[in-house]
mmCIF file of C-alpha atoms in Angstrom:
data_model
loop_
_atom_site.group_PDB
_atom_site.id
_atom_site.type_symbol
_atom_site.label_atom_id
_atom_site.label_comp_id
_atom_site.label_asym_id
_atom_site.label_seq_id
_atom_site.Cartn_x
_atom_site.Cartn_y
_atom_site.Cartn_z
ATOM 1 C CA MET A 931 0.000 0.000 0.000
ATOM 2 C CA LYS A 932 1.320 3.434 -0.919
ATOM 3 C CA CYS A 933 1.902 6.045 1.782
ATOM 4 C CA ASP A 934 -0.687 8.464 0.313
ATOM 5 C CA THR A 935 -3.317 5.721 0.253
ATOM 6 C CA PHE A 936 -2.537 4.796 3.848
ATOM 7 C CA LEU A 937 -2.899 8.422 4.975
ATOM 8 C CA GLN A 938 -6.368 8.646 3.457
ATOM 9 C CA LEU A 939 -7.596 5.876 5.749
ATOM 10 C CA ASP A 940 -9.091 6.716 9.123
ATOM 11 C CA VAL A 941 -7.143 5.679 12.225
ATOM 12 C CA ARG A 942 -9.169 2.519 12.809
ATOM 13 C CA ASP A 943 -8.502 1.264 9.271
ATOM 14 C CA ARG A 944 -4.800 2.087 9.613
ATOM 15 C CA TYR A 945 -4.622 -0.151 12.679
ATOM 16 C CA SER A 946 -6.404 -2.927 10.757
ATOM 17 C CA VAL A 947 -3.975 -2.699 7.821
ATOM 18 C CA LEU A 948 -0.898 -2.819 10.045
ATOM 19 C CA ARG A 949 -2.227 -5.727 12.117
ATOM 20 C CA SER A 950 -3.259 -7.712 9.041
ATOM 21 C CA HIS A 951 0.303 -7.395 7.737
ATOM 22 C CA LYS A 952 1.757 -8.039 11.215
ATOM 23 C CA LEU A 953 3.617 -4.723 11.304
ATOM 24 C CA CYS A 954 4.865 -2.871 14.368
ATOM 25 C CA LEU A 955 2.513 -0.071 15.471
ATOM 26 C CA PHE A 956 5.481 2.043 16.538
ATOM 27 C CA CYS A 957 8.060 1.890 13.715
ATOM 28 C CA LEU A 958 5.728 0.339 11.061
ATOM 29 C CA LYS A 959 8.281 -2.373 10.288
ATOM 30 C CA GLU A 960 7.768 -6.140 10.153
ATOM 31 C CA LYS A 961 8.858 -9.199 12.165
ATOM 32 C CA HIS A 962 8.084 -7.748 15.618
ATOM 33 C CA MET A 963 5.336 -6.091 17.658
ATOM 34 C CA ALA A 964 5.346 -2.678 19.354
ATOM 35 C CA ALA A 965 6.037 -4.195 22.787
ATOM 36 C CA GLU A 966 9.225 -5.742 21.404
ATOM 37 C CA CYS A 967 10.288 -2.729 19.301
ATOM 38 C CA THR A 968 13.791 -1.411 19.946
ATOM 39 C CA SER A 969 13.561 1.476 17.500
ATOM 40 C CA LYS A 970 14.924 4.816 18.675
ATOM 41 C CA ASP A 971 12.394 6.704 16.556
ATOM 42 C CA PRO A 972 10.546 9.510 18.381
ATOM 43 C CA PRO A 973 7.147 8.674 19.934
ATOM 44 C CA CYS A 974 3.787 10.059 18.809
ATOM 45 C CA GLY A 975 4.181 13.736 17.957
ATOM 46 C CA VAL A 976 0.733 14.516 19.391
ATOM 47 C CA CYS A 977 0.495 12.742 22.751
ATOM 48 C CA GLY A 978 3.989 11.263 23.239
ATOM 49 C CA GLY A 979 2.580 7.722 23.375
ATOM 50 C CA ARG A 980 4.460 4.695 22.075
ATOM 51 C CA HIS A 981 2.744 4.511 18.706
ATOM 52 C CA HIS A 982 3.271 6.200 15.369
ATOM 53 C CA THR A 983 1.821 9.718 14.973
ATOM 54 C CA MET A 984 -0.391 8.461 12.139
ATOM 55 C CA LEU A 985 -2.007 6.065 14.636
ATOM 56 C CA HIS A 986 -2.924 8.693 17.229
ATOM 57 C CA ARG A 987 -6.499 8.250 18.397
ATOM 58 C CA PRO A 988 -8.333 11.419 19.479
ATOM 59 C CA SER A 989 -10.267 11.141 22.715
ATOM 60 C CA LYS A 990 -13.985 10.558 22.333
ATOM 61 C CA PRO A 991 -16.229 13.579 22.869
ATOM 62 C CA ALA A 992 -18.301 13.477 26.010
ATOM 63 C CA ARG A 993 -22.078 13.196 25.779
ATOM 64 C CA VAL A 994 -24.331 15.422 27.820
ATOM 65 C CA LYS A 995 -27.969 16.373 27.910
ATOM 66 C CA ARG A 996 -28.857 19.821 26.706
ATOM 67 C CA ASP A 997 -30.705 21.795 29.354
ATOM 68 C CA GLN A 998 -32.938 24.646 28.234
ATOM 69 C CA GLU A 999 -32.540 26.434 31.578
ATOM 70 C CA ASN A 1000 -28.732 26.412 31.329
ATOM 71 C CA ASP A 1001 -28.836 27.356 27.657
ATOM 72 C CA PRO A 1002 -31.834 29.647 27.126
ATOM 73 C CA GLY A 1003 -30.584 30.529 23.631
ATOM 74 C CA SER A 1004 -30.998 26.957 22.430
ATOM 75 C CA THR A 1005 -33.690 26.148 19.885
ATOM 76 C CA LEU A 1006 -33.235 22.393 20.284
ATOM 77 C CA PRO A 1007 -35.818 20.122 21.978
ATOM 78 C CA GLU A 1008 -35.442 20.048 25.740
ATOM 79 C CA ASN A 1009 -34.561 16.368 26.046
ATOM 80 C CA GLU A 1010 -32.422 16.043 22.919
ATOM 81 C CA GLU A 1011 -29.030 14.467 23.564
ATOM 82 C CA MET A 1012 -26.059 15.782 21.584
ATOM 83 C CA SER A 1013 -22.348 15.176 21.545
ATOM 84 C CA VAL A 1014 -20.330 18.027 22.990
ATOM 85 C CA GLU A 1015 -17.460 19.056 20.770
ATOM 86 C CA VAL A 1016 -13.947 19.789 21.991
ATOM 87 C CA LEU A 1017 -13.100 23.466 21.550
ATOM 88 C CA CYS A 1018 -9.349 23.303 21.962
ATOM 89 C CA SER A 1019 -7.579 20.420 23.659
ATOM 90 C CA ASN A 1020 -4.061 21.836 23.533
ATOM 91 C CA ALA A 1021 -2.763 23.861 26.462
ATOM 92 C CA PHE A 1022 0.467 25.441 27.567
ATOM 93 C CA SER A 1023 2.707 23.526 29.952
ATOM 94 C CA ARG A 1024 5.274 25.377 31.985
ATOM 95 C CA ASP A 1025 7.862 23.219 33.665
ATOM 96 C CA LYS A 1026 8.900 24.942 36.889
ATOM 97 C CA THR A 1027 11.135 22.095 38.009
ATOM 98 C CA GLU A 1028 13.947 23.159 35.685
ATOM 99 C CA ALA A 1029 16.199 26.164 35.944
ATOM 100 C CA TRP A 1030 14.506 27.749 32.934
ATOM 101 C CA LYS A 1031 10.768 27.570 32.466
ATOM 102 C CA LYS A 1032 9.750 25.706 29.330
ATOM 103 C CA SER A 1033 6.718 25.953 27.111
ATOM 104 C CA THR A 1034 5.087 23.052 25.286
ATOM 105 C CA LEU A 1035 4.884 24.013 21.632
ATOM 106 C CA LEU A 1036 1.511 24.175 19.952
ATOM 107 C CA LEU A 1037 1.404 22.831 16.397
ATOM 108 C CA THR A 1038 0.919 25.880 14.183
ATOM 109 C CA ALA A 1039 1.034 26.493 10.432
ATOM 110 C CA MET A 1040 0.558 29.449 8.115
ATOM 111 C CA VAL A 1041 -2.432 28.627 5.922
ATOM 112 C CA TYR A 1042 -3.948 30.353 2.895
ATOM 113 C CA VAL A 1043 -7.695 30.970 3.202
ATOM 114 C CA GLU A 1044 -9.917 31.929 0.283
ATOM 115 C CA GLY A 1045 -12.059 35.051 0.616
ATOM 116 C CA TYR A 1046 -15.455 35.915 -0.895
ATOM 117 C CA ASP A 1047 -13.810 37.109 -4.139
ATOM 118 C CA GLY A 1048 -11.531 34.093 -4.574
ATOM 119 C CA ARG A 1049 -8.453 35.933 -3.343
ATOM 120 C CA LYS A 1050 -6.357 34.243 -0.677
ATOM 121 C CA LYS A 1051 -4.886 35.612 2.524
ATOM 122 C CA MET A 1052 -2.521 33.899 4.952
ATOM 123 C CA PHE A 1053 -3.485 33.236 8.572
ATOM 124 C CA ARG A 1054 -1.960 31.266 11.447
ATOM 125 C CA ALA A 1055 -3.752 27.991 12.191
ATOM 126 C CA LEU A 1056 -3.561 25.790 15.277
ATOM 127 C CA LEU A 1057 -3.564 22.052 14.496
ATOM 128 C CA ASP A 1058 -5.538 20.154 17.123
ATOM 129 C CA THR A 1059 -6.146 16.421 16.710
ATOM 130 C CA GLU A 1060 -8.465 16.328 19.732
ATOM 131 C CA SER A 1061 -10.914 18.902 18.378
ATOM 132 C CA GLN A 1062 -14.104 17.678 16.732
ATOM 133 C CA VAL A 1063 -14.719 21.060 15.099
ATOM 134 C CA ASN A 1064 -12.855 23.640 13.028
ATOM 135 C CA LEU A 1065 -12.837 27.243 14.223
ATOM 136 C CA MET A 1066 -12.305 30.653 12.629
ATOM 137 C CA THR A 1067 -12.193 34.001 14.408
ATOM 138 C CA THR A 1068 -14.754 36.675 13.606
ATOM 139 C CA GLU A 1069 -11.869 38.973 12.695
ATOM 140 C CA CYS A 1070 -10.603 36.525 10.058
ATOM 141 C CA ALA A 1071 -14.099 36.023 8.617
ATOM 142 C CA ASN A 1072 -14.619 39.787 8.394
ATOM 143 C CA VAL A 1073 -11.255 40.409 6.705
ATOM 144 C CA LEU A 1074 -12.130 37.796 4.068
ATOM 145 C CA LYS A 1075 -15.737 39.117 3.870
ATOM 146 C CA LEU A 1076 -17.059 35.580 4.047
ATOM 147 C CA ARG A 1077 -20.783 34.985 4.274
ATOM 148 C CA LYS A 1078 -21.867 33.463 7.570
ATOM 149 C CA GLU A 1079 -24.778 31.095 8.101
ATOM 150 C CA LYS A 1080 -26.859 30.607 11.229
ATOM 151 C CA ALA A 1081 -25.793 27.734 13.464
ATOM 152 C CA ASN A 1082 -26.690 26.294 16.847
ATOM 153 C CA VAL A 1083 -23.750 24.089 17.825
ATOM 154 C CA PRO A 1084 -22.846 23.279 21.457
ATOM 155 C CA VAL A 1085 -19.086 23.363 22.031
ATOM 156 C CA SER A 1086 -17.192 22.585 25.230
ATOM 157 C CA GLY A 1087 -13.770 23.811 26.266
ATOM 158 C CA THR A 1088 -11.146 22.022 28.333
ATOM 159 C CA ASN A 1089 -12.660 23.414 31.546
ATOM 160 C CA GLY A 1090 -15.957 21.668 30.813
ATOM 161 C CA THR A 1091 -17.989 24.793 30.134
ATOM 162 C CA VAL A 1092 -20.397 24.591 27.226
ATOM 163 C CA ARG A 1093 -21.153 27.436 24.839
ATOM 164 C CA THR A 1094 -23.369 27.578 21.790
ATOM 165 C CA ILE A 1095 -21.811 28.810 18.543
ATOM 166 C CA LYS A 1096 -24.325 30.800 16.521
ATOM 167 C CA SER A 1097 -22.637 31.117 13.118
ATOM 168 C CA LYS A 1098 -20.647 29.024 10.670
ATOM 169 C CA LEU A 1099 -19.208 29.259 7.161
ATOM 170 C CA LYS A 1100 -17.442 27.224 4.495
ATOM 171 C CA THR A 1101 -14.315 28.185 2.601
ATOM 172 C CA ILE A 1102 -11.228 26.685 0.970
ATOM 173 C CA ILE A 1103 -7.815 26.421 2.617
ATOM 174 C CA SER A 1104 -4.618 25.717 0.688
ATOM 175 C CA ASN A 1105 -0.828 25.706 0.938
ATOM 176 C CA ALA A 1106 1.680 28.032 -0.734
ATOM 177 C CA GLU A 1107 2.672 25.457 -3.367
ATOM 178 C CA LYS A 1108 -0.996 25.009 -4.439
ATOM 179 C CA SER A 1109 -0.504 21.248 -4.148
ATOM 180 C CA PHE A 1110 -3.179 20.991 -1.460
ATOM 181 C CA LYS A 1111 -6.605 22.513 -1.005
ATOM 182 C CA ASP A 1112 -9.666 21.467 0.956
ATOM 183 C CA LYS A 1113 -13.104 22.930 1.576
ATOM 184 C CA ILE A 1114 -13.640 23.251 5.319
ATOM 185 C CA GLU A 1115 -16.634 24.150 7.460
ATOM 186 C CA PHE A 1116 -15.691 26.516 10.286
ATOM 187 C CA LEU A 1117 -17.592 27.613 13.344
ATOM 188 C CA VAL A 1118 -17.080 31.335 13.866
ATOM 189 C CA VAL A 1119 -15.908 32.454 17.335
ATOM 190 C CA SER A 1120 -14.638 35.703 18.781
ATOM 191 C CA ASN A 1121 -11.341 34.193 19.965
ATOM 192 C CA ILE A 1122 -9.564 30.817 19.902
ATOM 193 C CA ILE A 1123 -6.541 31.332 22.174
ATOM 194 C CA ASP A 1124 -4.844 34.523 23.323
ATOM 195 C CA ARG A 1125 -1.407 33.795 21.894
ATOM 196 C CA THR A 1126 0.576 30.769 20.677
ATOM 197 C CA THR A 1127 3.019 31.360 23.533
ATOM 198 C CA SER A 1128 2.997 33.946 26.289
ATOM 199 C CA ASN A 1129 6.624 34.964 25.703
ATOM 200 C CA THR A 1130 9.302 34.598 23.030
ATOM 201 C CA LEU A 1131 11.004 31.198 23.188
ATOM 202 C CA ASP A 1132 14.747 30.611 23.138
ATOM 203 C CA ILE A 1133 15.878 29.135 19.796
ATOM 204 C CA THR A 1134 19.577 29.983 20.102
ATOM 205 C CA ASN A 1135 20.516 26.291 20.480
ATOM 206 C CA LEU A 1136 17.995 24.993 17.961
ATOM 207 C CA GLU A 1137 19.596 23.080 15.104
ATOM 208 C CA LEU A 1138 17.457 22.310 12.068
ATOM 209 C CA PRO A 1139 18.339 19.948 9.199
ATOM 210 C CA GLN A 1140 19.059 21.479 5.811
ATOM 211 C CA ASN A 1141 16.219 22.175 3.390
ATOM 212 C CA VAL A 1142 13.547 21.905 6.066
ATOM 213 C CA LYS A 1143 10.640 24.245 5.369
ATOM 214 C CA LEU A 1144 8.772 25.203 8.542
ATOM 215 C CA ALA A 1145 4.986 25.490 8.454
ATOM 216 C CA ASP A 1146 5.278 28.520 10.749
ATOM 217 C CA LYS A 1147 8.627 30.306 10.633
ATOM 218 C CA GLU A 1148 7.721 32.402 13.686
ATOM 219 C CA PHE A 1149 6.524 29.506 15.846
ATOM 220 C CA PHE A 1150 8.742 30.738 18.698
ATOM 221 C CA LYS A 1151 7.081 34.188 18.905
ATOM 222 C CA PRO A 1152 3.772 35.108 20.540
ATOM 223 C CA GLY A 1153 1.255 35.296 17.715
ATOM 224 C CA LYS A 1154 -2.463 35.580 17.080
ATOM 225 C CA VAL A 1155 -4.282 32.396 16.033
ATOM 226 C CA HIS A 1156 -7.192 32.885 13.635
ATOM 227 C CA LEU A 1157 -7.928 29.256 12.701
ATOM 228 C CA LEU A 1158 -8.196 25.905 14.435
ATOM 229 C CA LEU A 1159 -8.044 22.801 12.258
ATOM 230 C CA GLY A 1160 -9.448 19.776 14.043
ATOM 231 C CA MET A 1161 -9.198 16.027 13.710
ATOM 232 C CA GLU A 1162 -10.729 15.591 10.243
ATOM 233 C CA PRO A 1163 -8.480 17.996 8.274
ATOM 234 C CA PHE A 1164 -5.433 17.190 10.434
ATOM 235 C CA PHE A 1165 -5.017 13.697 9.029
ATOM 236 C CA LYS A 1166 -5.487 15.025 5.491
ATOM 237 C CA ILE A 1167 -2.592 17.462 5.864
ATOM 238 C CA LEU A 1168 -0.280 15.026 7.687
ATOM 239 C CA LYS A 1169 2.644 13.518 5.761
ATOM 240 C CA CYS A 1170 4.826 10.513 6.552
ATOM 241 C CA ASN A 1171 8.200 12.100 7.283
ATOM 242 C CA LYS A 1172 9.189 12.725 10.864
ATOM 243 C CA ILE A 1173 12.589 13.976 12.094
ATOM 244 C CA LYS A 1174 13.941 13.785 15.622
ATOM 245 C CA ILE A 1175 15.920 16.936 16.434
ATOM 246 C CA ASN A 1176 16.823 15.966 19.985
ATOM 247 C CA ASP A 1177 15.282 14.204 22.996
ATOM 248 C CA SER A 1178 12.595 16.877 23.410
ATOM 249 C CA LEU A 1179 11.854 18.146 19.885
ATOM 250 C CA ILE A 1180 10.368 16.437 16.827
ATOM 251 C CA LEU A 1181 9.703 17.748 13.326
ATOM 252 C CA GLN A 1182 6.550 16.372 11.677
ATOM 253 C CA ASP A 1183 5.970 16.944 7.969
ATOM 254 C CA THR A 1184 2.650 18.341 6.702
ATOM 255 C CA VAL A 1185 1.368 19.813 3.433
ATOM 256 C CA PHE A 1186 2.195 23.257 4.872
ATOM 257 C CA GLY A 1187 5.740 22.339 5.900
ATOM 258 C CA TYR A 1188 7.228 20.891 9.069
ATOM 259 C CA VAL A 1189 5.615 21.587 12.431
ATOM 260 C CA ILE A 1190 7.631 21.332 15.653
ATOM 261 C CA SER A 1191 6.403 19.477 18.720
ATOM 262 C CA GLY A 1192 8.055 19.319 22.120
ATOM 263 C CA LYS A 1193 9.314 21.903 24.591
ATOM 264 C CA LEU A 1194 11.493 24.981 24.339
ATOM 265 C CA PRO A 1195 12.743 27.292 27.121
ATOM 266 C CA TYR A 1196 11.613 30.878 27.335
ATOM 267 C CA ALA A 1197 14.122 33.410 26.046
ATOM 268 C CA GLN A 1198 16.112 35.210 28.726
ATOM 269 C CA ILE A 1199 15.420 38.889 28.278
ATOM 270 C CA LEU A 1200 17.987 40.968 30.112
ATOM 271 C CA LYS A 1201 16.578 43.869 32.056
ATOM 272 C CA ASN A 1202 17.953 47.145 30.748
ATOM 273 C CA CYS A 1203 19.083 49.978 32.965
ATOM 274 C CA LEU A 1204 18.220 53.057 30.955
ATOM 275 C CA LEU A 1205 20.061 56.191 32.038
ATOM 276 C CA LEU A 1206 17.926 59.076 30.847
ATOM 277 C CA ASN A 1207 18.521 62.775 31.098
ATOM 278 C CA GLU A 1208 15.872 65.445 31.002
ATOM 279 C CA HIS A 1209 16.041 65.559 27.178
ATOM 280 C CA SER A 1210 15.700 61.779 26.702
ATOM 281 C CA ASN A 1211 12.564 60.196 25.276
ATOM 282 C CA PHE A 1212 11.735 57.102 27.365
ATOM 283 C CA GLU A 1213 9.201 55.698 24.910
ATOM 284 C CA GLU A 1214 11.560 55.905 21.906
ATOM 285 C CA THR A 1215 14.457 54.409 23.886
ATOM 286 C CA THR A 1216 12.324 51.448 25.008
ATOM 287 C CA LYS A 1217 11.173 50.832 21.437
ATOM 288 C CA GLU A 1218 14.767 50.866 20.191
ATOM 289 C CA ASN A 1219 15.836 48.248 22.772
ATOM 290 C CA SER A 1220 12.863 46.038 21.889
ATOM 291 C CA HIS A 1221 13.622 46.372 18.179
ATOM 292 C CA ASP A 1222 17.299 45.461 18.726
ATOM 293 C CA PHE A 1223 16.293 42.325 20.665
ATOM 294 C CA LYS A 1224 13.951 41.151 17.901
ATOM 295 C CA GLU A 1225 16.551 41.751 15.194
ATOM 296 C CA ASN A 1226 19.175 39.833 17.190
ATOM 297 C CA LEU A 1227 16.835 36.875 17.703
ATOM 298 C CA GLU A 1228 15.825 36.728 14.039
ATOM 299 C CA LEU A 1229 19.484 36.899 13.025
ATOM 300 C CA LYS A 1230 20.260 33.915 15.248
ATOM 301 C CA LEU A 1231 17.435 31.937 13.655
ATOM 302 C CA GLU A 1232 18.831 32.639 10.190
ATOM 303 C CA LYS A 1233 22.303 31.519 11.305
ATOM 304 C CA VAL A 1234 21.176 28.216 12.839
ATOM 305 C CA GLN A 1235 23.669 25.595 11.767
ATOM 306 C CA PRO A 1236 22.290 22.512 9.990
ATOM 307 C CA VAL A 1237 22.546 19.105 11.615
ATOM 308 C CA ASN A 1238 25.625 17.263 10.329
ATOM 309 C CA ALA A 1239 24.172 13.813 10.702
ATOM 310 C CA SER A 1240 21.486 12.586 8.324
ATOM 311 C CA PRO A 1241 17.977 12.997 9.802
ATOM 312 C CA ASN A 1242 16.069 9.924 10.889
ATOM 313 C CA TYR A 1243 13.081 9.764 8.542
ATOM 314 C CA LEU A 1244 10.267 7.346 9.106
#
């Protein structure tokens, strides 16, 4: 079976294919099972489990009864039972046990979205395999002037609260190379997450293999997220190649480029002592220092040395 054909299968069918051919669920090779596998390949890029990323199973959505008193805006029958969708399963993790706090990277990609006139604009998307829905911010929908439709969809967040989304729309997403496009239905929300990371992350020691195209070149900077791509489109955009950078970072190939999973430390920002005289402009001086820091960080990213050893592709 070809790799592209395998990727088009749902997770359950992928398991069936591998088991019927007696292949390892971790390294996808023959003559042994996952429990006996000695491969040093990185674990699942989504949950860290000992299975291949293409075999990651999203958690099942909870089922609750809709209550008219708790949701007076609902137009559904009082006793109707509906599945509650996952709004956004990913969350930040800050490790306080180490000398430097670390942030768990969210999988982000820059995605082209088609507007009402067929023109495309690029927006940052969060890839979330646990989400049963796709989301778009109101700001993004307004910029693209997309036509919204009425909706009445209950959605739950990670804290268990349920909200009803009142509008939805359909549009086409694509990559820069125009080799991929897909029509997606989005629920329209005011906000998805505040920022991809609360502070700039330290990439000074990050070493990337040559010719690796990142899906989001500014993954290490705080940035606005306007899209969330859930479970269904995620496995359409996923590719086979996976590269282990080190013990804590993995590159996973997608149609938008490689996304990075794992943890990175926060950048150490030195506190400046600004000696100002009565003629100094504090606001301009602060802006200059901030600008210098950003330029220095971007320069370091451009000068990252490639890995000498050949990457371990799956």
